[in-house]
């Protein structure tokens, strides 16, 4: 009888230990340190004073403080977050076929805007009036979204071959766009007429991100060349600004620190380059 009781007690203790270990593992995953998982895009959270990073690999958006410490910003309701744009008090996130509107203070989705005809929404940018421009890499389109009315307009063109990054060129009232294709030119979308044209031809393949600094210099990231190229103010040439930059995704110019921030998609890292 004693042996049987002892065996039963041992089984109960072992089962309890297993349950405790499982609980520790689960809590470790939930409460453990936030990690980059295929980082795609960066935006500045002006409400909380942190940078936000979208992770395509696990559907989470992380926040990063000025010391590089990462925390979970939002981890529910999003599948494949790519491009992001802050128009305080909201963060707009491209997620496959819809655009999520996230309350920066509450850190939760307040609404989602479906984009009819979308296949893989990618980068997000806004103009001076708060309209959103979203590239769709698989549908070869640019969608214009009015977040107030939820109206969506679609733009297509033979020039759009896997469009990826885009940035607002305020002085010329146009969007500059790069494509994930061979020998991708920099395209220009006239915001007055919605006409699309070639802004500048390039010899570079699989362009992902594009950014403009305070002096008007243009930066593009290339997966084909594993590099960041810069177009100086006179705009008559390209300069290889940074080399050996592997899998550079949607680059972001951070004006407060005068830095170009580059998510390295396949290396789960953020590179910060000072702009001089």
PDB file of C-alpha atoms in Angstrom:
ATOM      1  CA  UNK A   1       0.000   0.000   0.000  1.00  0.00           C
ATOM      2  CA  UNK A   2       2.813   2.385   0.962  1.00  0.00           C
ATOM      3  CA  UNK A   3       4.665   1.675  -2.281  1.00  0.00           C
ATOM      4  CA  UNK A   4       1.534   2.359  -4.291  1.00  0.00           C
ATOM      5  CA  UNK A   5       0.914   5.633  -2.456  1.00  0.00           C
ATOM      6  CA  UNK A   6       4.528   6.665  -2.968  1.00  0.00           C
ATOM      7  CA  UNK A   7       4.326   5.937  -6.680  1.00  0.00           C
ATOM      8  CA  UNK A   8       1.107   7.927  -6.999  1.00  0.00           C
ATOM      9  CA  UNK A   9       2.686  10.846  -5.125  1.00  0.00           C
ATOM     10  CA  UNK A  10       5.728  10.772  -7.395  1.00  0.00           C
ATOM     11  CA  UNK A  11       3.492  10.778 -10.501  1.00  0.00           C
ATOM     12  CA  UNK A  12       1.530  13.745  -9.143  1.00  0.00           C
ATOM     13  CA  UNK A  13       4.738  15.650  -8.353  1.00  0.00           C
ATOM     14  CA  UNK A  14       6.196  14.934 -11.802  1.00  0.00           C
ATOM     15  CA  UNK A  15       2.958  16.009 -13.497  1.00  0.00           C
ATOM     16  CA  UNK A  16       2.966  19.216 -11.453  1.00  0.00           C
ATOM     17  CA  UNK A  17       6.582  19.908 -12.428  1.00  0.00           C
ATOM     18  CA  UNK A  18       5.749  19.394 -16.113  1.00  0.00           C
ATOM     19  CA  UNK A  19       2.816  21.815 -15.848  1.00  0.00           C
ATOM     20  CA  UNK A  20       5.034  24.386 -14.112  1.00  0.00           C
ATOM     21  CA  UNK A  21       7.676  24.079 -16.835  1.00  0.00           C
ATOM     22  CA  UNK A  22       5.039  24.475 -19.558  1.00  0.00           C
ATOM     23  CA  UNK A  23       3.657  27.548 -17.800  1.00  0.00           C
ATOM     24  CA  UNK A  24       7.146  29.041 -17.590  1.00  0.00           C
ATOM     25  CA  UNK A  25       7.723  28.421 -21.301  1.00  0.00           C
ATOM     26  CA  UNK A  26       4.370  29.952 -22.274  1.00  0.00           C
ATOM     27  CA  UNK A  27       4.870  32.982 -20.030  1.00  0.00           C
ATOM     28  CA  UNK A  28       8.396  33.344 -21.379  1.00  0.00           C
ATOM     29  CA  UNK A  29       7.045  33.596 -24.897  1.00  0.00           C
ATOM     30  CA  UNK A  30       4.354  36.083 -23.899  1.00  0.00           C
ATOM     31  CA  UNK A  31       6.303  38.214 -21.453  1.00  0.00           C
ATOM     32  CA  UNK A  32       9.825  37.587 -22.682  1.00  0.00           C
ATOM     33  CA  UNK A  33      11.978  40.173 -24.459  1.00  0.00           C
ATOM     34  CA  UNK A  34      10.600  41.486 -27.752  1.00  0.00           C
ATOM     35  CA  UNK A  35      12.628  40.411 -30.779  1.00  0.00           C
ATOM     36  CA  UNK A  36      12.811  41.512 -34.390  1.00  0.00           C
ATOM     37  CA  UNK A  37      11.320  38.992 -36.793  1.00  0.00           C
ATOM     38  CA  UNK A  38      11.693  40.021 -40.447  1.00  0.00           C
ATOM     39  CA  UNK A  39      11.498  43.782 -39.772  1.00  0.00           C
ATOM     40  CA  UNK A  40       9.994  45.635 -42.718  1.00  0.00           C
ATOM     41  CA  UNK A  41       9.103  49.241 -41.945  1.00  0.00           C
ATOM     42  CA  UNK A  42       9.767  52.001 -39.381  1.00  0.00           C
ATOM     43  CA  UNK A  43       7.627  54.933 -38.286  1.00  0.00           C
ATOM     44  CA  UNK A  44       7.943  57.513 -35.499  1.00  0.00           C
ATOM     45  CA  UNK A  45       5.332  57.392 -32.747  1.00  0.00           C
ATOM     46  CA  UNK A  46       5.063  61.084 -31.891  1.00  0.00           C
ATOM     47  CA  UNK A  47       2.527  60.365 -29.123  1.00  0.00           C
ATOM     48  CA  UNK A  48       4.805  58.089 -27.073  1.00  0.00           C
ATOM     49  CA  UNK A  49       8.165  59.295 -28.401  1.00  0.00           C
ATOM     50  CA  UNK A  50       9.343  55.918 -29.731  1.00  0.00           C
ATOM     51  CA  UNK A  51      10.103  54.350 -33.083  1.00  0.00           C
ATOM     52  CA  UNK A  52       7.740  51.631 -34.283  1.00  0.00           C
ATOM     53  CA  UNK A  53       8.904  48.596 -36.261  1.00  0.00           C
ATOM     54  CA  UNK A  54       6.660  46.195 -38.194  1.00  0.00           C
ATOM     55  CA  UNK A  55       7.572  42.503 -38.092  1.00  0.00           C
ATOM     56  CA  UNK A  56       6.332  40.527 -41.089  1.00  0.00           C
ATOM     57  CA  UNK A  57       7.546  37.269 -39.543  1.00  0.00           C
ATOM     58  CA  UNK A  58       5.241  37.177 -36.524  1.00  0.00           C
ATOM     59  CA  UNK A  59       2.583  39.847 -37.129  1.00  0.00           C
ATOM     60  CA  UNK A  60       3.777  42.081 -34.293  1.00  0.00           C
ATOM     61  CA  UNK A  61       4.700  45.742 -34.101  1.00  0.00           C
ATOM     62  CA  UNK A  62       7.467  46.657 -31.673  1.00  0.00           C
ATOM     63  CA  UNK A  63       8.425  49.987 -30.154  1.00  0.00           C
ATOM     64  CA  UNK A  64      12.062  51.017 -29.774  1.00  0.00           C
ATOM     65  CA  UNK A  65      13.310  53.777 -27.463  1.00  0.00           C
ATOM     66  CA  UNK A  66      16.294  56.056 -28.061  1.00  0.00           C
ATOM     67  CA  UNK A  67      18.601  53.483 -26.450  1.00  0.00           C
ATOM     68  CA  UNK A  68      17.498  50.698 -28.775  1.00  0.00           C
ATOM     69  CA  UNK A  69      15.413  48.809 -26.217  1.00  0.00           C
ATOM     70  CA  UNK A  70      12.512  46.903 -27.752  1.00  0.00           C
ATOM     71  CA  UNK A  71       9.004  46.394 -26.355  1.00  0.00           C
ATOM     72  CA  UNK A  72       5.828  44.915 -27.760  1.00  0.00           C
ATOM     73  CA  UNK A  73       3.543  47.677 -29.058  1.00  0.00           C
ATOM     74  CA  UNK A  74       0.739  45.540 -30.481  1.00  0.00           C
ATOM     75  CA  UNK A  75       0.614  41.802 -31.132  1.00  0.00           C
ATOM     76  CA  UNK A  76      -3.031  41.008 -31.841  1.00  0.00           C
ATOM     77  CA  UNK A  77      -5.240  41.381 -34.895  1.00  0.00           C
ATOM     78  CA  UNK A  78      -2.450  41.776 -37.467  1.00  0.00           C
ATOM     79  CA  UNK A  79      -1.136  39.076 -39.807  1.00  0.00           C
ATOM     80  CA  UNK A  80       1.654  40.530 -41.980  1.00  0.00           C
ATOM     81  CA  UNK A  81       2.324  44.185 -41.102  1.00  0.00           C
ATOM     82  CA  UNK A  82       4.437  45.938 -43.712  1.00  0.00           C
ATOM     83  CA  UNK A  83       4.345  49.667 -44.391  1.00  0.00           C
ATOM     84  CA  UNK A  84       3.347  52.084 -41.628  1.00  0.00           C
ATOM     85  CA  UNK A  85       2.529  55.767 -41.393  1.00  0.00           C
ATOM     86  CA  UNK A  86       1.797  57.878 -38.326  1.00  0.00           C
ATOM     87  CA  UNK A  87      -0.819  60.594 -38.570  1.00  0.00           C
ATOM     88  CA  UNK A  88      -1.243  61.285 -34.862  1.00  0.00           C
ATOM     89  CA  UNK A  89      -3.136  60.119 -32.922  1.00  0.00           C
ATOM     90  CA  UNK A  90      -3.254  57.111 -35.266  1.00  0.00           C
ATOM     91  CA  UNK A  91      -0.873  54.634 -36.850  1.00  0.00           C
ATOM     92  CA  UNK A  92      -1.874  53.244 -40.251  1.00  0.00           C
ATOM     93  CA  UNK A  93      -0.558  49.753 -41.042  1.00  0.00           C
ATOM     94  CA  UNK A  94      -0.689  47.884 -44.359  1.00  0.00           C
ATOM     95  CA  UNK A  95      -1.679  44.264 -43.748  1.00  0.00           C
ATOM     96  CA  UNK A  96      -2.233  42.135 -46.869  1.00  0.00           C
ATOM     97  CA  UNK A  97      -5.602  43.413 -48.157  1.00  0.00           C
ATOM     98  CA  UNK A  98      -6.550  45.926 -45.485  1.00  0.00           C
ATOM     99  CA  UNK A  99      -5.319  49.023 -43.736  1.00  0.00           C
ATOM    100  CA  UNK A 100      -5.447  48.951 -39.937  1.00  0.00           C
ATOM    101  CA  UNK A 101      -6.007  52.153 -37.977  1.00  0.00           C
ATOM    102  CA  UNK A 102      -4.284  51.829 -34.594  1.00  0.00           C
ATOM    103  CA  UNK A 103      -4.837  54.224 -31.699  1.00  0.00           C
ATOM    104  CA  UNK A 104      -1.339  55.184 -30.556  1.00  0.00           C
ATOM    105  CA  UNK A 105      -2.423  55.933 -26.996  1.00  0.00           C
ATOM    106  CA  UNK A 106      -4.599  52.850 -26.507  1.00  0.00           C
ATOM    107  CA  UNK A 107      -2.253  50.650 -28.577  1.00  0.00           C
ATOM    108  CA  UNK A 108      -5.098  48.779 -30.214  1.00  0.00           C
ATOM    109  CA  UNK A 109      -6.860  48.607 -33.574  1.00  0.00           C
ATOM    110  CA  UNK A 110      -9.712  51.108 -33.714  1.00  0.00           C
ATOM    111  CA  UNK A 111     -10.849  50.106 -37.216  1.00  0.00           C
ATOM    112  CA  UNK A 112      -9.702  48.310 -40.364  1.00  0.00           C
ATOM    113  CA  UNK A 113     -10.259  49.598 -43.890  1.00  0.00           C
ATOM    114  CA  UNK A 114     -10.643  46.861 -46.542  1.00  0.00           C
ATOM    115  CA  UNK A 115      -8.955  47.659 -49.862  1.00  0.00           C
ATOM    116  CA  UNK A 116     -10.853  46.067 -52.730  1.00  0.00           C
ATOM    117  CA  UNK A 117      -8.563  44.570 -55.357  1.00  0.00           C
ATOM    118  CA  UNK A 118      -5.547  44.441 -53.028  1.00  0.00           C
ATOM    119  CA  UNK A 119      -3.253  41.408 -52.928  1.00  0.00           C
ATOM    120  CA  UNK A 120      -0.192  42.430 -50.905  1.00  0.00           C
ATOM    121  CA  UNK A 121      -0.270  45.981 -49.595  1.00  0.00           C
ATOM    122  CA  UNK A 122       3.224  47.193 -48.888  1.00  0.00           C
ATOM    123  CA  UNK A 123       4.434  50.724 -48.137  1.00  0.00           C
ATOM    124  CA  UNK A 124       2.243  53.584 -46.831  1.00  0.00           C
ATOM    125  CA  UNK A 125       2.756  57.337 -47.219  1.00  0.00           C
ATOM    126  CA  UNK A 126       0.576  60.444 -46.827  1.00  0.00           C
ATOM    127  CA  UNK A 127       0.306  63.779 -48.602  1.00  0.00           C
ATOM    128  CA  UNK A 128      -0.229  67.259 -47.121  1.00  0.00           C
ATOM    129  CA  UNK A 129      -3.983  66.661 -46.838  1.00  0.00           C
ATOM    130  CA  UNK A 130      -3.823  63.363 -44.958  1.00  0.00           C
ATOM    131  CA  UNK A 131      -4.649  61.104 -47.886  1.00  0.00           C
ATOM    132  CA  UNK A 132      -2.829  57.785 -47.783  1.00  0.00           C
ATOM    133  CA  UNK A 133      -0.963  56.227 -50.710  1.00  0.00           C
ATOM    134  CA  UNK A 134      -0.336  52.487 -50.506  1.00  0.00           C
ATOM    135  CA  UNK A 135       1.688  50.346 -52.895  1.00  0.00           C
ATOM    136  CA  UNK A 136       0.575  46.818 -53.731  1.00  0.00           C
ATOM    137  CA  UNK A 137       3.523  44.696 -54.819  1.00  0.00           C
ATOM    138  CA  UNK A 138       1.497  41.748 -56.121  1.00  0.00           C
ATOM    139  CA  UNK A 139      -1.369  43.680 -57.718  1.00  0.00           C
ATOM    140  CA  UNK A 140       0.994  46.187 -59.431  1.00  0.00           C
ATOM    141  CA  UNK A 141      -1.100  49.077 -58.197  1.00  0.00           C
ATOM    142  CA  UNK A 142      -1.130  52.121 -55.975  1.00  0.00           C
ATOM    143  CA  UNK A 143      -4.196  52.649 -53.823  1.00  0.00           C
ATOM    144  CA  UNK A 144      -5.238  56.080 -52.587  1.00  0.00           C
ATOM    145  CA  UNK A 145      -7.177  55.854 -49.332  1.00  0.00           C
ATOM    146  CA  UNK A 146      -9.154  58.615 -47.659  1.00  0.00           C
ATOM    147  CA  UNK A 147      -9.108  57.543 -43.987  1.00  0.00           C
ATOM    148  CA  UNK A 148     -11.999  59.846 -43.112  1.00  0.00           C
ATOM    149  CA  UNK A 149     -14.463  58.578 -45.719  1.00  0.00           C
ATOM    150  CA  UNK A 150     -12.832  55.136 -46.247  1.00  0.00           C
ATOM    151  CA  UNK A 151     -13.025  55.747 -49.997  1.00  0.00           C
ATOM    152  CA  UNK A 152     -10.380  53.909 -52.037  1.00  0.00           C
ATOM    153  CA  UNK A 153      -9.049  54.790 -55.485  1.00  0.00           C
ATOM    154  CA  UNK A 154      -6.850  52.500 -57.570  1.00  0.00           C
ATOM    155  CA  UNK A 155      -4.057  53.516 -59.949  1.00  0.00           C
ATOM    156  CA  UNK A 156      -2.498  51.098 -62.428  1.00  0.00           C
ATOM    157  CA  UNK A 157       0.176  51.583 -65.095  1.00  0.00           C
ATOM    158  CA  UNK A 158       2.631  49.483 -67.140  1.00  0.00           C
ATOM    159  CA  UNK A 159       5.349  51.320 -65.182  1.00  0.00           C
ATOM    160  CA  UNK A 160       4.224  49.708 -61.941  1.00  0.00           C
ATOM    161  CA  UNK A 161       6.148  46.438 -61.817  1.00  0.00           C
ATOM    162  CA  UNK A 162       6.014  45.168 -58.227  1.00  0.00           C
ATOM    163  CA  UNK A 163       5.862  48.641 -56.635  1.00  0.00           C
ATOM    164  CA  UNK A 164       7.342  48.740 -53.171  1.00  0.00           C
ATOM    165  CA  UNK A 165       8.606  51.818 -51.302  1.00  0.00           C
ATOM    166  CA  UNK A 166       7.262  55.333 -51.744  1.00  0.00           C
ATOM    167  CA  UNK A 167       7.893  58.752 -50.211  1.00  0.00           C
ATOM    168  CA  UNK A 168       6.200  62.149 -50.417  1.00  0.00           C
ATOM    169  CA  UNK A 169       8.196  64.729 -52.381  1.00  0.00           C
ATOM    170  CA  UNK A 170       6.489  67.802 -50.915  1.00  0.00           C
ATOM    171  CA  UNK A 171       8.185  70.578 -52.970  1.00  0.00           C
ATOM    172  CA  UNK A 172       7.056  68.977 -56.251  1.00  0.00           C
ATOM    173  CA  UNK A 173       3.760  67.606 -54.843  1.00  0.00           C
ATOM    174  CA  UNK A 174       4.464  64.078 -55.999  1.00  0.00           C
ATOM    175  CA  UNK A 175       5.075  60.589 -54.677  1.00  0.00           C
ATOM    176  CA  UNK A 176       8.375  58.958 -55.574  1.00  0.00           C
ATOM    177  CA  UNK A 177       8.092  55.188 -55.970  1.00  0.00           C
ATOM    178  CA  UNK A 178      10.566  52.329 -56.396  1.00  0.00           C
ATOM    179  CA  UNK A 179       9.827  48.781 -57.551  1.00  0.00           C
ATOM    180  CA  UNK A 180      11.024  45.325 -56.617  1.00  0.00           C
ATOM    181  CA  UNK A 181      12.116  44.579 -60.181  1.00  0.00           C
ATOM    182  CA  UNK A 182      15.203  44.444 -62.370  1.00  0.00           C
ATOM    183  CA  UNK A 183      16.649  47.842 -63.336  1.00  0.00           C
ATOM    184  CA  UNK A 184      13.894  49.607 -61.425  1.00  0.00           C
ATOM    185  CA  UNK A 185      13.478  53.295 -62.272  1.00  0.00           C
ATOM    186  CA  UNK A 186      12.351  55.830 -59.679  1.00  0.00           C
ATOM    187  CA  UNK A 187       8.776  56.707 -60.606  1.00  0.00           C
ATOM    188  CA  UNK A 188       6.850  59.901 -59.902  1.00  0.00           C
ATOM    189  CA  UNK A 189       3.124  60.121 -59.250  1.00  0.00           C
ATOM    190  CA  UNK A 190       1.805  63.648 -59.828  1.00  0.00           C
ATOM    191  CA  UNK A 191      -0.684  64.239 -57.011  1.00  0.00           C
ATOM    192  CA  UNK A 192      -2.532  66.888 -58.972  1.00  0.00           C
ATOM    193  CA  UNK A 193      -3.279  64.718 -61.998  1.00  0.00           C
ATOM    194  CA  UNK A 194      -2.453  61.174 -60.747  1.00  0.00           C
ATOM    195  CA  UNK A 195      -0.238  60.786 -63.829  1.00  0.00           C
ATOM    196  CA  UNK A 196       2.675  58.382 -63.446  1.00  0.00           C
ATOM    197  CA  UNK A 197       6.060  58.990 -65.084  1.00  0.00           C
ATOM    198  CA  UNK A 198       9.745  58.064 -64.790  1.00  0.00           C
ATOM    199  CA  UNK A 199      11.517  60.439 -62.419  1.00  0.00           C
ATOM    200  CA  UNK A 200      14.963  58.888 -62.866  1.00  0.00           C
ATOM    201  CA  UNK A 201      16.262  55.726 -64.525  1.00  0.00           C
ATOM    202  CA  UNK A 202      18.533  53.427 -62.511  1.00  0.00           C
ATOM    203  CA  UNK A 203      20.696  50.374 -63.145  1.00  0.00           C
ATOM    204  CA  UNK A 204      19.833  48.818 -59.805  1.00  0.00           C
ATOM    205  CA  UNK A 205      17.712  45.752 -59.129  1.00  0.00           C
ATOM    206  CA  UNK A 206      14.966  45.026 -56.603  1.00  0.00           C
ATOM    207  CA  UNK A 207      14.599  48.413 -54.974  1.00  0.00           C
ATOM    208  CA  UNK A 208      12.708  48.244 -51.702  1.00  0.00           C
ATOM    209  CA  UNK A 209      12.750  51.540 -49.800  1.00  0.00           C
ATOM    210  CA  UNK A 210      13.043  55.237 -50.595  1.00  0.00           C
ATOM    211  CA  UNK A 211      13.503  58.258 -48.320  1.00  0.00           C
ATOM    212  CA  UNK A 212      14.272  61.982 -48.552  1.00  0.00           C
ATOM    213  CA  UNK A 213      16.310  63.902 -45.969  1.00  0.00           C
ATOM    214  CA  UNK A 214      15.971  67.516 -44.838  1.00  0.00           C
ATOM    215  CA  UNK A 215      18.260  68.759 -47.610  1.00  0.00           C
ATOM    216  CA  UNK A 216      16.255  67.032 -50.333  1.00  0.00           C
ATOM    217  CA  UNK A 217      18.718  64.229 -50.950  1.00  0.00           C
ATOM    218  CA  UNK A 218      17.055  60.990 -52.046  1.00  0.00           C
ATOM    219  CA  UNK A 219      18.043  57.537 -50.722  1.00  0.00           C
ATOM    220  CA  UNK A 220      17.049  54.168 -52.187  1.00  0.00           C
ATOM    221  CA  UNK A 221      17.708  50.646 -50.898  1.00  0.00           C
ATOM    222  CA  UNK A 222      18.613  47.810 -53.273  1.00  0.00           C
ATOM    223  CA  UNK A 223      18.405  44.087 -52.556  1.00  0.00           C
ATOM    224  CA  UNK A 224      20.106  43.363 -55.873  1.00  0.00           C
ATOM    225  CA  UNK A 225      23.221  45.344 -54.991  1.00  0.00           C
ATOM    226  CA  UNK A 226      22.961  45.035 -51.187  1.00  0.00           C
ATOM    227  CA  UNK A 227      23.472  48.756 -50.944  1.00  0.00           C
ATOM    228  CA  UNK A 228      21.985  52.161 -50.207  1.00  0.00           C
ATOM    229  CA  UNK A 229      22.301  54.749 -52.998  1.00  0.00           C
ATOM    230  CA  UNK A 230      21.972  58.491 -52.610  1.00  0.00           C
ATOM    231  CA  UNK A 231      20.982  61.106 -55.172  1.00  0.00           C
ATOM    232  CA  UNK A 232      22.550  64.461 -54.210  1.00  0.00           C
ATOM    233  CA  UNK A 233      20.697  67.765 -54.374  1.00  0.00           C
ATOM    234  CA  UNK A 234      21.740  68.458 -57.962  1.00  0.00           C
ATOM    235  CA  UNK A 235      20.108  65.098 -58.915  1.00  0.00           C
ATOM    236  CA  UNK A 236      22.407  64.341 -61.828  1.00  0.00           C
ATOM    237  CA  UNK A 237      24.093  61.216 -60.452  1.00  0.00           C
ATOM    238  CA  UNK A 238      23.917  58.315 -57.986  1.00  0.00           C
ATOM    239  CA  UNK A 239      26.370  57.796 -55.138  1.00  0.00           C
ATOM    240  CA  UNK A 240      26.806  54.442 -53.419  1.00  0.00           C
ATOM    241  CA  UNK A 241      26.190  55.760 -49.940  1.00  0.00           C
ATOM    242  CA  UNK A 242      26.463  52.468 -48.005  1.00  0.00           C
ATOM    243  CA  UNK A 243      27.634  49.055 -49.232  1.00  0.00           C
ATOM    244  CA  UNK A 244      27.315  45.520 -47.813  1.00  0.00           C
ATOM    245  CA  UNK A 245      23.823  46.277 -46.528  1.00  0.00           C
ATOM    246  CA  UNK A 246      22.044  42.936 -46.876  1.00  0.00           C
ATOM    247  CA  UNK A 247      18.256  42.715 -47.376  1.00  0.00           C
ATOM    248  CA  UNK A 248      17.522  46.424 -46.791  1.00  0.00           C
ATOM    249  CA  UNK A 249      13.760  46.951 -46.492  1.00  0.00           C
ATOM    250  CA  UNK A 250      11.721  50.189 -46.184  1.00  0.00           C
ATOM    251  CA  UNK A 251      14.279  52.803 -45.180  1.00  0.00           C
ATOM    252  CA  UNK A 252      13.188  55.718 -42.997  1.00  0.00           C
ATOM    253  CA  UNK A 253      14.740  59.157 -42.484  1.00  0.00           C
ATOM    254  CA  UNK A 254      14.433  60.189 -38.822  1.00  0.00           C
ATOM    255  CA  UNK A 255      14.659  63.960 -38.712  1.00  0.00           C
ATOM    256  CA  UNK A 256      15.050  64.377 -34.883  1.00  0.00           C
ATOM    257  CA  UNK A 257      18.375  62.510 -34.912  1.00  0.00           C
ATOM    258  CA  UNK A 258      19.299  63.112 -38.575  1.00  0.00           C
ATOM    259  CA  UNK A 259      19.628  59.372 -39.222  1.00  0.00           C
ATOM    260  CA  UNK A 260      18.671  56.948 -41.944  1.00  0.00           C
ATOM    261  CA  UNK A 261      17.193  53.846 -40.325  1.00  0.00           C
ATOM    262  CA  UNK A 262      17.387  50.612 -42.304  1.00  0.00           C
ATOM    263  CA  UNK A 263      15.544  47.411 -41.332  1.00  0.00           C
ATOM    264  CA  UNK A 264      17.593  44.405 -42.430  1.00  0.00           C
ATOM    265  CA  UNK A 265      14.773  42.001 -43.248  1.00  0.00           C
ATOM    266  CA  UNK A 266      16.705  38.735 -43.308  1.00  0.00           C
ATOM    267  CA  UNK A 267      19.119  39.577 -40.505  1.00  0.00           C
ATOM    268  CA  UNK A 268      16.564  40.760 -37.935  1.00  0.00           C
ATOM    269  CA  UNK A 269      18.470  43.940 -37.264  1.00  0.00           C
ATOM    270  CA  UNK A 270      18.053  47.706 -37.559  1.00  0.00           C
ATOM    271  CA  UNK A 271      20.996  49.706 -38.897  1.00  0.00           C
ATOM    272  CA  UNK A 272      21.241  53.399 -37.995  1.00  0.00           C
ATOM    273  CA  UNK A 273      23.345  55.595 -40.261  1.00  0.00           C
ATOM    274  CA  UNK A 274      24.112  59.219 -39.432  1.00  0.00           C
ATOM    275  CA  UNK A 275      23.360  61.574 -42.311  1.00  0.00           C
ATOM    276  CA  UNK A 276      25.993  64.296 -42.807  1.00  0.00           C
TER     277      UNK A 276
END
